[in-house]
Amino acid sequence: MKPRVKLMLVAFAVAMTLPRLVAAMDGVVMKDGSMMMMKDGRATEPMTADITMSDGTKVTTSGVVKMRDGEEKQLNNGAMMLMNGHIMKGGKAIPMQP
């Protein structure tokens, strides 16, 4: 196969995967001391109500994370909680540890 055809196939595969990667960046973020809804990796609007993530973790409008086992943590400025219950630290998603 010609290198140009291979490059086009790789570019097509990346283009098909990109929407799923961006959609994975939905959640909430602490921004300047306020909790904001996050869509496609961007803060869109202030949180007006507490939210429950798909794993059962709850996040309040003040940034308190309540895990299923009852433990509570406070999100710091810039911290993001994805809809799947993972918190973003340093650009890398990690699960919340009980």
Short mmCIF file of C-alpha atoms in Angstrom, two decimals:
data_model
loop_
_atom_site.label_atom_id
_atom_site.label_comp_id
_atom_site.label_asym_id
_atom_site.label_seq_id
_atom_site.Cartn_x
_atom_site.Cartn_y
_atom_site.Cartn_z
CA MET A 1 0.00 0.00 0.00
CA LYS A 2 1.27 3.47 -0.84
CA PRO A 3 2.34 5.71 2.05
CA ARG A 4 -0.19 8.37 1.04
CA VAL A 5 -3.06 5.86 1.20
CA LYS A 6 -1.88 4.66 4.62
CA LEU A 7 -1.78 8.25 5.88
CA MET A 8 -5.31 8.86 4.62
CA LEU A 9 -6.56 5.70 6.36
CA VAL A 10 -4.93 6.71 9.65
CA ALA A 11 -6.38 10.22 9.38
CA PHE A 12 -9.84 8.75 8.73
CA ALA A 13 -9.55 6.43 11.76
CA VAL A 14 -8.53 9.33 14.01
CA ALA A 15 -11.40 11.46 12.70
CA MET A 16 -13.88 8.68 13.46
CA THR A 17 -12.54 8.25 17.04
CA LEU A 18 -12.30 11.95 17.96
CA PRO A 19 -16.03 12.53 18.74
CA ARG A 20 -15.99 9.70 21.31
CA LEU A 21 -12.88 11.11 22.97
CA VAL A 22 -14.39 14.60 23.19
CA ALA A 23 -17.72 13.25 24.51
CA ALA A 24 -15.75 11.53 27.27
CA MET A 25 -14.87 15.02 28.54
CA ASP A 26 -18.39 15.74 29.84
CA GLY A 27 -18.75 16.41 33.56
CA VAL A 28 -18.15 19.25 36.01
CA VAL A 29 -15.20 21.51 36.82
CA MET A 30 -14.30 23.83 39.69
CA LYS A 31 -13.50 27.14 38.01
CA ASP A 32 -12.60 30.26 40.00
CA GLY A 33 -14.32 28.88 43.09
CA SER A 34 -17.59 27.98 41.31
CA MET A 35 -18.77 24.63 39.99
CA MET A 36 -19.44 24.65 36.25
CA MET A 37 -20.99 22.09 33.91
CA MET A 38 -18.49 20.84 31.34
CA LYS A 39 -19.41 19.76 27.80
CA ASP A 40 -16.81 18.53 25.32
CA GLY A 41 -14.05 19.59 27.71
CA ARG A 42 -15.23 23.20 28.09
CA ALA A 43 -17.02 24.89 30.98
CA THR A 44 -20.48 25.82 29.67
CA GLU A 45 -22.68 27.06 32.53
CA PRO A 46 -22.82 27.17 36.33
CA MET A 47 -24.08 24.07 38.15
CA THR A 48 -27.57 24.84 39.49
CA ALA A 49 -28.19 21.50 41.24
CA ASP A 50 -26.23 18.59 42.66
CA ILE A 51 -25.39 15.90 40.11
CA THR A 52 -24.94 12.12 40.31
CA MET A 53 -22.30 10.52 38.10
CA SER A 54 -22.81 7.16 36.38
CA ASP A 55 -20.85 5.32 39.11
CA GLY A 56 -23.07 6.75 41.89
CA THR A 57 -20.66 9.49 43.01
CA LYS A 58 -22.47 12.74 43.84
CA VAL A 59 -21.07 16.24 43.31
CA THR A 60 -22.64 19.24 45.02
CA THR A 61 -22.84 22.78 43.67
CA SER A 62 -20.16 23.75 46.22
CA GLY A 63 -17.71 21.14 44.85
CA VAL A 64 -18.06 18.50 47.55
CA VAL A 65 -17.69 14.98 46.11
CA LYS A 66 -19.71 12.35 48.02
CA MET A 67 -18.58 8.83 47.17
CA ARG A 68 -20.83 5.78 47.47
CA ASP A 69 -19.10 4.69 50.69
CA GLY A 70 -19.96 8.05 52.31
CA GLU A 71 -16.49 9.59 52.15
CA GLU A 72 -16.43 13.26 51.11
CA LYS A 73 -13.74 15.25 49.32
CA GLN A 74 -13.58 18.86 48.16
CA LEU A 75 -12.66 19.62 44.54
CA ASN A 76 -9.90 22.21 44.22
CA ASN A 77 -9.83 24.98 41.63
CA GLY A 78 -9.23 23.45 38.19
CA ALA A 79 -10.26 19.92 39.22
CA MET A 80 -12.63 18.12 36.83
CA MET A 81 -15.01 15.25 37.58
CA LEU A 82 -16.06 13.28 34.52
CA MET A 83 -19.55 11.80 34.20
CA ASN A 84 -18.10 8.30 34.71
CA GLY A 85 -16.86 9.27 38.21
CA HIS A 86 -13.20 9.79 37.33
CA ILE A 87 -11.44 12.92 38.50
CA MET A 88 -8.93 14.62 36.22
CA LYS A 89 -5.50 15.33 37.70
CA GLY A 90 -2.76 16.68 35.50
CA GLY A 91 -4.76 15.92 32.35
CA LYS A 92 -5.10 12.25 33.24
CA ALA A 93 -8.33 10.56 34.39
CA ILE A 94 -8.00 8.46 37.52
CA PRO A 95 -10.72 6.74 39.56
CA MET A 96 -11.69 8.21 42.92
CA GLN A 97 -10.24 6.01 45.63
CA PRO A 98 -12.56 5.14 48.54
#
